[in-house]
Amino acid sequence: MASTHPGEIVSMDPRTGEVAEVVAPETTTEEVARLCEAALAAAPALDGMGRQGRAALLRALADALEARREDVVAVADRETALGTTRLNGELNRTSYQLRLFAEVLEEGSYLEATIDHPGDTPMGPRPDLRRMLVPLGPVAVFGSSNFPLAFSVPGGDTASALAAGCPVVLKAHSSHPATSRLVFDVLVEAAREAGAPEGTLGIVFGQRAGGALVAHPAIRAAGFTGSVGGGRALLQIIEQRPDPIPFFGELSSLNPVVVTPSAAAERGEQIGRELVGSFTLGAGQFCTKPGLVFVPTGTEGDAVVDAMAEAVRGSSAQVLLNEGIAASYGRISGGLADAPGVEVVARGEDADGPGFTAVPQLLSTTAAELPAEVTEECFGPVSVVARYDGERELFGALDAMPSSLTATVLRGAEETDMPLAVSQQLRTRAGRLVYDAYPTGVAVSWAQHHGGPWPSTNSQHTSVGTSAIRRFLRPVTWQGAPQDVLPEELTDGYTGIPRRIDGVLQLPR
């Protein structure tokens, strides 16, 4: 469809599969360069707004989004088919995380401000040393397909980069370019009214523009949410730069779930229904979707699988975000079903209309003979049950798992020993361990971590929660510096933020 609009970015309606509007021309390399240079020019002034100024900016962005809620949700629903209830909730999340980063700025501990006064040490005399984190510079942010707000133009990468003092040049996702354009315009106007410098925000459209963006020397870091293939392509461009930059990619995740025998015996039917609700949520287009569920053999485990099968059979085809995801789902889920030792347990109702749709599916295999195909992510409403007979089979299968963003343990009410052993094994393979709940919810908070070992991400950092700001900062130490060249937070007598002074943590007063 897009080939009928060469050089243009079109907005599709996934419910019909038709082009809804032409949003913008593809951004030229020259325009990418202009936006990057504008971001570089804006960086000193954005940093110069200080923590209070940027906190006010973030709150202004949240207010502006909420003021245009009706328009934003309507356009996003037409482009994504995610529904107004889901999208209103996502806008709430987006505004909340903007305001939360404003609180991070005001609290100030993210700076890691540290002062060591001159003194004698076992190594000899020590000079005056003062250290804190400073902005990296302009950041490239790539929006994700599945969250048109919370992980895209106004999302967590943008919020954390702006909080750090870094201008942002955004790559709009092809799944929702009209939403990206609308939200970007709202943010730019709000930023201007809040006193942010011109160039604080920029946006580009098109795959080639994304490559030019990460190659431009003004860009000092990149945040990306998408496929392993897309991440590798950008990393290859970055590695060819004269000065490679940090790349923070959230890439792929299987998110295994372990149902213990005690949990299956106590509430097997409930677990089965809830698991289907989790892996079909948002048409299975969550990076935290449980793609592989370990269920014990025997009658207790049968209750879990039977309830899952019943729920899947009662489901209908779901609309996916775009044509590419729909084609990939059909290809990968078909490959899963045809893998050695895999059986199709249940399917939902087929679609009877146009658009980019997927039929929910439940597949099964054994933990003892786990085929490699089922350890790969399939984006969409499909999950595989692996039946295990005893801890030896379970732990052997867990050893074959790729690392994930999450790993979940569903326990019995009084159970302790097996969950502990499973936890110790899963801890090396996931960034968030979930107990007696489901991984598809990712709360935005101070304690959240949304990341994990490769291939779930390519760094140790999080893209959700307050410590996401750390990605876009770097440490600087001032040695023997006069007071008038120091940042305010490192000057003598400053008490506005937590600081460690001569090894002792001192809190604001």
mmCIF file of N, CA, C and O in Angstrom, residues 266-338:
data_model
loop_
_atom_site.group_PDB
_atom_site.id
_atom_site.type_symbol
_atom_site.label_atom_id
_atom_site.label_comp_id
_atom_site.label_asym_id
_atom_site.label_seq_id
_atom_site.Cartn_x
_atom_site.Cartn_y
_atom_site.Cartn_z
ATOM 1 N N GLU A 266 -4.297 -25.456 43.698
ATOM 2 C CA GLU A 266 -5.145 -24.545 44.469
ATOM 3 C C GLU A 266 -6.075 -23.712 43.596
ATOM 4 O O GLU A 266 -7.217 -23.446 43.981
ATOM 5 N N ARG A 267 -5.600 -23.278 42.417
ATOM 6 C CA ARG A 267 -6.399 -22.330 41.633
ATOM 7 C C ARG A 267 -6.118 -22.483 40.140
ATOM 8 O O ARG A 267 -5.953 -21.496 39.413
ATOM 9 N N GLY A 268 -6.078 -23.733 39.658
ATOM 10 C CA GLY A 268 -5.706 -24.001 38.285
ATOM 11 C C GLY A 268 -6.589 -23.320 37.261
ATOM 12 O O GLY A 268 -6.102 -22.722 36.296
ATOM 13 N N GLU A 269 -7.917 -23.401 37.434
ATOM 14 C CA GLU A 269 -8.827 -22.787 36.458
ATOM 15 C C GLU A 269 -8.648 -21.270 36.421
ATOM 16 O O GLU A 269 -8.647 -20.660 35.351
ATOM 17 N N GLN A 270 -8.518 -20.659 37.589
ATOM 18 C CA GLN A 270 -8.321 -19.207 37.648
ATOM 19 C C GLN A 270 -7.036 -18.805 36.927
ATOM 20 O O GLN A 270 -7.017 -17.851 36.144
ATOM 21 N N ILE A 271 -5.967 -19.529 37.204
ATOM 22 C CA ILE A 271 -4.689 -19.225 36.554
ATOM 23 C C ILE A 271 -4.819 -19.339 35.035
ATOM 24 O O ILE A 271 -4.327 -18.494 34.288
ATOM 25 N N GLY A 272 -5.499 -20.385 34.567
ATOM 26 C CA GLY A 272 -5.661 -20.566 33.129
ATOM 27 C C GLY A 272 -6.359 -19.387 32.476
ATOM 28 O O GLY A 272 -5.919 -18.882 31.433
ATOM 29 N N ARG A 273 -7.461 -18.940 33.079
ATOM 30 C CA ARG A 273 -8.193 -17.802 32.519
ATOM 31 C C ARG A 273 -7.346 -16.538 32.534
ATOM 32 O O ARG A 273 -7.326 -15.765 31.566
ATOM 33 N N GLU A 274 -6.646 -16.327 33.648
ATOM 34 C CA GLU A 274 -5.856 -15.102 33.779
ATOM 35 C C GLU A 274 -4.667 -15.090 32.818
ATOM 36 O O GLU A 274 -4.293 -14.032 32.292
ATOM 37 N N LEU A 275 -4.069 -16.231 32.584
ATOM 38 C CA LEU A 275 -2.955 -16.294 31.642
ATOM 39 C C LEU A 275 -3.394 -15.916 30.235
ATOM 40 O O LEU A 275 -2.699 -15.178 29.526
ATOM 41 N N VAL A 276 -4.556 -16.398 29.826
ATOM 42 C CA VAL A 276 -5.058 -16.036 28.490
ATOM 43 C C VAL A 276 -5.357 -14.545 28.428
ATOM 44 O O VAL A 276 -5.047 -13.875 27.427
ATOM 45 N N GLY A 277 -5.927 -14.017 29.492
ATOM 46 C CA GLY A 277 -6.157 -12.575 29.517
ATOM 47 C C GLY A 277 -4.874 -11.786 29.374
ATOM 48 O O GLY A 277 -4.843 -10.728 28.735
ATOM 49 N N SER A 278 -3.789 -12.313 29.952
ATOM 50 C CA SER A 278 -2.507 -11.626 29.878
ATOM 51 C C SER A 278 -1.895 -11.726 28.491
ATOM 52 O O SER A 278 -1.439 -10.727 27.932
ATOM 53 N N PHE A 279 -1.869 -12.935 27.886
ATOM 54 C CA PHE A 279 -1.165 -13.037 26.605
ATOM 55 C C PHE A 279 -1.987 -12.544 25.422
ATOM 56 O O PHE A 279 -1.440 -12.356 24.322
ATOM 57 N N THR A 280 -3.288 -12.291 25.615
ATOM 58 C CA THR A 280 -4.090 -11.682 24.553
ATOM 59 C C THR A 280 -4.332 -10.190 24.794
ATOM 60 O O THR A 280 -4.928 -9.524 23.943
ATOM 61 N N LEU A 281 -3.877 -9.654 25.897
ATOM 62 C CA LEU A 281 -4.056 -8.232 26.180
ATOM 63 C C LEU A 281 -3.396 -7.398 25.096
ATOM 64 O O LEU A 281 -2.243 -7.633 24.738
ATOM 65 N N GLY A 282 -4.147 -6.434 24.560
ATOM 66 C CA GLY A 282 -3.590 -5.614 23.490
ATOM 67 C C GLY A 282 -3.220 -6.437 22.274
ATOM 68 O O GLY A 282 -2.268 -6.111 21.564
ATOM 69 N N ALA A 283 -3.959 -7.516 22.027
ATOM 70 C CA ALA A 283 -3.691 -8.441 20.926
ATOM 71 C C ALA A 283 -2.303 -9.063 21.023
ATOM 72 O O ALA A 283 -1.674 -9.404 20.023
ATOM 73 N N GLY A 284 -1.837 -9.242 22.258
ATOM 74 C CA GLY A 284 -0.537 -9.867 22.460
ATOM 75 C C GLY A 284 0.636 -9.016 22.031
ATOM 76 O O GLY A 284 1.755 -9.520 21.886
ATOM 77 N N GLN A 285 0.410 -7.717 21.875
ATOM 78 C CA GLN A 285 1.451 -6.817 21.372
ATOM 79 C C GLN A 285 2.116 -6.051 22.518
ATOM 80 O O GLN A 285 2.281 -4.840 22.466
ATOM 81 N N PHE A 286 2.465 -6.777 23.560
ATOM 82 C CA PHE A 286 3.188 -6.221 24.689
ATOM 83 C C PHE A 286 4.572 -6.863 24.729
ATOM 84 O O PHE A 286 4.705 -8.079 24.538
ATOM 85 N N CYS A 287 5.588 -6.063 25.020
ATOM 86 C CA CYS A 287 6.927 -6.637 25.168
ATOM 87 C C CYS A 287 7.013 -7.527 26.400
ATOM 88 O O CYS A 287 7.964 -8.310 26.534
ATOM 89 N N THR A 288 6.031 -7.449 27.294
ATOM 90 C CA THR A 288 6.009 -8.275 28.501
ATOM 91 C C THR A 288 4.998 -9.419 28.406
ATOM 92 O O THR A 288 4.678 -10.042 29.411
ATOM 93 N N LYS A 289 4.496 -9.697 27.228
ATOM 94 C CA LYS A 289 3.534 -10.793 27.046
ATOM 95 C C LYS A 289 4.153 -12.128 27.460
ATOM 96 O O LYS A 289 5.268 -12.452 27.046
ATOM 97 N N PRO A 290 3.453 -12.937 28.275
ATOM 98 C CA PRO A 290 3.975 -14.262 28.623
ATOM 99 C C PRO A 290 3.885 -15.207 27.432
ATOM 100 O O PRO A 290 2.815 -15.694 27.087
ATOM 101 N N GLY A 291 5.029 -15.474 26.802
ATOM 102 C CA GLY A 291 5.036 -16.285 25.594
ATOM 103 C C GLY A 291 5.250 -17.764 25.829
ATOM 104 O O GLY A 291 5.017 -18.572 24.934
ATOM 105 N N LEU A 292 5.701 -18.142 27.030
ATOM 106 C CA LEU A 292 5.953 -19.545 27.344
ATOM 107 C C LEU A 292 5.583 -19.796 28.799
ATOM 108 O O LEU A 292 6.077 -19.103 29.696
ATOM 109 N N VAL A 293 4.698 -20.769 29.012
ATOM 110 C CA VAL A 293 4.174 -21.053 30.347
ATOM 111 C C VAL A 293 4.525 -22.487 30.723
ATOM 112 O O VAL A 293 4.148 -23.437 30.018
ATOM 113 N N PHE A 294 5.226 -22.660 31.838
ATOM 114 C CA PHE A 294 5.580 -23.989 32.328
ATOM 115 C C PHE A 294 4.506 -24.453 33.309
ATOM 116 O O PHE A 294 4.294 -23.830 34.362
ATOM 117 N N VAL A 295 3.853 -25.543 32.960
ATOM 118 C CA VAL A 295 2.731 -26.086 33.736
ATOM 119 C C VAL A 295 3.056 -27.538 34.097
ATOM 120 O O VAL A 295 3.510 -28.311 33.244
ATOM 121 N N PRO A 296 2.826 -27.945 35.348
ATOM 122 C CA PRO A 296 3.146 -29.323 35.734
ATOM 123 C C PRO A 296 2.254 -30.338 35.024
ATOM 124 O O PRO A 296 1.130 -30.032 34.628
ATOM 125 N N THR A 297 2.780 -31.550 34.850
ATOM 126 C CA THR A 297 1.954 -32.642 34.341
ATOM 127 C C THR A 297 0.978 -33.070 35.431
ATOM 128 O O THR A 297 1.082 -32.657 36.581
ATOM 129 N N GLY A 298 0.039 -33.930 35.061
ATOM 130 C CA GLY A 298 -0.928 -34.419 36.039
ATOM 131 C C GLY A 298 -2.239 -33.664 35.972
ATOM 132 O O GLY A 298 -2.406 -32.691 35.230
ATOM 133 N N THR A 299 -3.187 -34.090 36.798
ATOM 134 C CA THR A 299 -4.538 -33.529 36.732
ATOM 135 C C THR A 299 -4.579 -32.055 37.129
ATOM 136 O O THR A 299 -5.379 -31.286 36.587
ATOM 137 N N GLU A 300 -3.736 -31.650 38.094
ATOM 138 C CA GLU A 300 -3.744 -30.243 38.491
ATOM 139 C C GLU A 300 -3.304 -29.352 37.323
ATOM 140 O O GLU A 300 -3.912 -28.326 37.033
ATOM 141 N N GLY A 301 -2.240 -29.754 36.634
ATOM 142 C CA GLY A 301 -1.813 -28.998 35.465
ATOM 143 C C GLY A 301 -2.822 -29.046 34.341
ATOM 144 O O GLY A 301 -2.997 -28.064 33.598
ATOM 145 N N ASP A 302 -3.520 -30.184 34.203
ATOM 146 C CA ASP A 302 -4.556 -30.286 33.173
ATOM 147 C C ASP A 302 -5.623 -29.218 33.380
ATOM 148 O O ASP A 302 -6.158 -28.668 32.409
ATOM 149 N N ALA A 303 -5.953 -28.910 34.627
ATOM 150 C CA ALA A 303 -6.977 -27.899 34.904
ATOM 151 C C ALA A 303 -6.541 -26.535 34.373
ATOM 152 O O ALA A 303 -7.368 -25.763 33.852
ATOM 153 N N VAL A 304 -5.253 -26.229 34.504
ATOM 154 C CA VAL A 304 -4.748 -24.965 33.975
ATOM 155 C C VAL A 304 -4.889 -24.921 32.460
ATOM 156 O O VAL A 304 -5.423 -23.964 31.885
ATOM 157 N N VAL A 305 -4.422 -25.972 31.801
ATOM 158 C CA VAL A 305 -4.431 -25.994 30.338
ATOM 159 C C VAL A 305 -5.851 -26.030 29.801
ATOM 160 O O VAL A 305 -6.173 -25.358 28.812
ATOM 161 N N ASP A 306 -6.727 -26.792 30.430
ATOM 162 C CA ASP A 306 -8.118 -26.854 29.975
ATOM 163 C C ASP A 306 -8.781 -25.481 30.073
ATOM 164 O O ASP A 306 -9.542 -25.081 29.168
ATOM 165 N N ALA A 307 -8.532 -24.766 31.144
ATOM 166 C CA ALA A 307 -9.116 -23.427 31.286
ATOM 167 C C ALA A 307 -8.538 -22.463 30.248
ATOM 168 O O ALA A 307 -9.263 -21.613 29.700
ATOM 169 N N MET A 308 -7.257 -22.595 29.962
ATOM 170 C CA MET A 308 -6.661 -21.761 28.918
ATOM 171 C C MET A 308 -7.298 -22.063 27.571
ATOM 172 O O MET A 308 -7.644 -21.152 26.806
ATOM 173 N N ALA A 309 -7.454 -23.346 27.270
ATOM 174 C CA ALA A 309 -8.032 -23.735 25.975
ATOM 175 C C ALA A 309 -9.460 -23.210 25.834
ATOM 176 O O ALA A 309 -9.852 -22.708 24.766
ATOM 177 N N GLU A 310 -10.238 -23.317 26.897
ATOM 178 C CA GLU A 310 -11.619 -22.831 26.849
ATOM 179 C C GLU A 310 -11.656 -21.328 26.592
ATOM 180 O O GLU A 310 -12.459 -20.832 25.787
ATOM 181 N N ALA A 311 -10.782 -20.579 27.265
ATOM 182 C CA ALA A 311 -10.759 -19.128 27.088
ATOM 183 C C ALA A 311 -10.325 -18.757 25.674
ATOM 184 O O ALA A 311 -10.868 -17.822 25.072
ATOM 185 N N VAL A 312 -9.355 -19.476 25.122
ATOM 186 C CA VAL A 312 -8.896 -19.178 23.760
ATOM 187 C C VAL A 312 -9.992 -19.486 22.749
ATOM 188 O O VAL A 312 -10.243 -18.704 21.817
ATOM 189 N N ARG A 313 -10.675 -20.621 22.911
ATOM 190 C CA ARG A 313 -11.745 -20.968 21.965
ATOM 191 C C ARG A 313 -12.870 -19.934 21.989
ATOM 192 O O ARG A 313 -13.553 -19.744 20.985
ATOM 193 N N GLY A 314 -13.039 -19.299 23.118
ATOM 194 C CA GLY A 314 -14.093 -18.292 23.220
ATOM 195 C C GLY A 314 -13.663 -16.906 22.769
ATOM 196 O O GLY A 314 -14.436 -15.954 22.865
ATOM 197 N N SER A 315 -12.438 -16.783 22.263
ATOM 198 C CA SER A 315 -11.925 -15.480 21.838
ATOM 199 C C SER A 315 -12.136 -15.267 20.350
ATOM 200 O O SER A 315 -12.364 -16.208 19.590
ATOM 201 N N SER A 316 -12.033 -14.021 19.942
ATOM 202 C CA SER A 316 -12.187 -13.656 18.536
ATOM 203 C C SER A 316 -10.883 -13.114 17.990
ATOM 204 O O SER A 316 -9.977 -12.736 18.740
ATOM 205 N N ALA A 317 -10.810 -13.048 16.671
ATOM 206 C CA ALA A 317 -9.635 -12.453 16.023
ATOM 207 C C ALA A 317 -9.467 -11.013 16.494
ATOM 208 O O ALA A 317 -10.445 -10.294 16.715
ATOM 209 N N GLN A 318 -8.217 -10.597 16.645
ATOM 210 C CA GLN A 318 -7.912 -9.267 17.150
ATOM 211 C C GLN A 318 -7.160 -8.465 16.094
ATOM 212 O O GLN A 318 -6.394 -9.009 15.303
ATOM 213 N N VAL A 319 -7.397 -7.162 16.113
ATOM 214 C CA VAL A 319 -6.742 -6.276 15.149
ATOM 215 C C VAL A 319 -5.334 -5.971 15.634
ATOM 216 O O VAL A 319 -5.122 -5.582 16.783
ATOM 217 N N LEU A 320 -4.358 -6.150 14.736
ATOM 218 C CA LEU A 320 -2.976 -5.838 15.034
ATOM 219 C C LEU A 320 -2.631 -4.432 14.550
ATOM 220 O O LEU A 320 -3.389 -3.798 13.822
ATOM 221 N N LEU A 321 -1.453 -3.978 14.943
ATOM 222 C CA LEU A 321 -1.099 -2.572 14.726
ATOM 223 C C LEU A 321 -0.811 -2.239 13.277
ATOM 224 O O LEU A 321 -1.104 -1.125 12.831
ATOM 225 N N ASN A 322 -0.226 -3.162 12.547
ATOM 226 C CA ASN A 322 0.116 -2.834 11.162
ATOM 227 C C ASN A 322 0.254 -4.104 10.336
ATOM 228 O O ASN A 322 0.231 -5.231 10.864
ATOM 229 N N GLU A 323 0.422 -3.906 9.055
ATOM 230 C CA GLU A 323 0.482 -5.032 8.121
ATOM 231 C C GLU A 323 1.705 -5.896 8.369
ATOM 232 O O GLU A 323 1.648 -7.124 8.265
ATOM 233 N N GLY A 324 2.836 -5.260 8.718
ATOM 234 C CA GLY A 324 4.051 -6.014 8.964
ATOM 235 C C GLY A 324 3.932 -6.935 10.161
ATOM 236 O O GLY A 324 4.386 -8.087 10.119
ATOM 237 N N ILE A 325 3.334 -6.439 11.244
ATOM 238 C CA ILE A 325 3.147 -7.266 12.436
ATOM 239 C C ILE A 325 2.201 -8.427 12.133
ATOM 240 O O ILE A 325 2.419 -9.563 12.569
ATOM 241 N N ALA A 326 1.135 -8.152 11.350
ATOM 242 C CA ALA A 326 0.196 -9.214 11.003
ATOM 243 C C ALA A 326 0.872 -10.309 10.176
ATOM 244 O O ALA A 326 0.679 -11.507 10.419
ATOM 245 N N ALA A 327 1.691 -9.908 9.222
ATOM 246 C CA ALA A 327 2.393 -10.896 8.401
ATOM 247 C C ALA A 327 3.395 -11.688 9.232
ATOM 248 O O ALA A 327 3.517 -12.910 9.085
ATOM 249 N N SER A 328 4.099 -10.994 10.110
ATOM 250 C CA SER A 328 5.077 -11.666 10.970
ATOM 251 C C SER A 328 4.386 -12.640 11.912
ATOM 252 O O SER A 328 4.880 -13.753 12.134
ATOM 253 N N TYR A 329 3.252 -12.238 12.462
ATOM 254 C CA TYR A 329 2.520 -13.128 13.366
ATOM 255 C C TYR A 329 2.103 -14.403 12.642
ATOM 256 O O TYR A 329 2.269 -15.516 13.163
ATOM 257 N N GLY A 330 1.571 -14.268 11.446
ATOM 258 C CA GLY A 330 1.153 -15.441 10.702
ATOM 259 C C GLY A 330 2.311 -16.380 10.411
ATOM 260 O O GLY A 330 2.192 -17.601 10.559
ATOM 261 N N ARG A 331 3.462 -15.797 10.044
ATOM 262 C CA ARG A 331 4.625 -16.612 9.699
ATOM 263 C C ARG A 331 5.220 -17.296 10.930
ATOM 264 O O ARG A 331 5.472 -18.513 10.928
ATOM 265 N N ILE A 332 5.434 -16.519 12.008
ATOM 266 C CA ILE A 332 6.116 -17.072 13.181
ATOM 267 C C ILE A 332 5.213 -18.037 13.950
ATOM 268 O O ILE A 332 5.647 -19.110 14.376
ATOM 269 N N SER A 333 3.942 -17.671 14.132
ATOM 270 C CA SER A 333 3.047 -18.575 14.862
ATOM 271 C C SER A 333 2.827 -19.862 14.080
ATOM 272 O O SER A 333 2.703 -20.953 14.669
ATOM 273 N N GLY A 334 2.813 -19.760 12.737
ATOM 274 C CA GLY A 334 2.705 -20.973 11.930
ATOM 275 C C GLY A 334 3.931 -21.856 12.094
ATOM 276 O O GLY A 334 3.817 -23.085 12.173
ATOM 277 N N GLY A 335 5.099 -21.227 12.177
ATOM 278 C CA GLY A 335 6.316 -21.989 12.410
ATOM 279 C C GLY A 335 6.334 -22.655 13.769
ATOM 280 O O GLY A 335 6.812 -23.797 13.917
ATOM 281 N N LEU A 336 5.800 -21.964 14.774
ATOM 282 C CA LEU A 336 5.701 -22.560 16.103
ATOM 283 C C LEU A 336 4.811 -23.804 16.076
ATOM 284 O O LEU A 336 5.146 -24.847 16.636
ATOM 285 N N ALA A 337 3.658 -23.671 15.435
ATOM 286 C CA ALA A 337 2.708 -24.785 15.398
ATOM 287 C C ALA A 337 3.279 -25.996 14.663
ATOM 288 O O ALA A 337 2.933 -27.146 14.967
ATOM 289 N N ASP A 338 4.167 -25.738 13.705
ATOM 290 C CA ASP A 338 4.742 -26.839 12.914
ATOM 291 C C ASP A 338 6.035 -27.383 13.509
ATOM 292 O O ASP A 338 6.616 -28.335 12.967
#
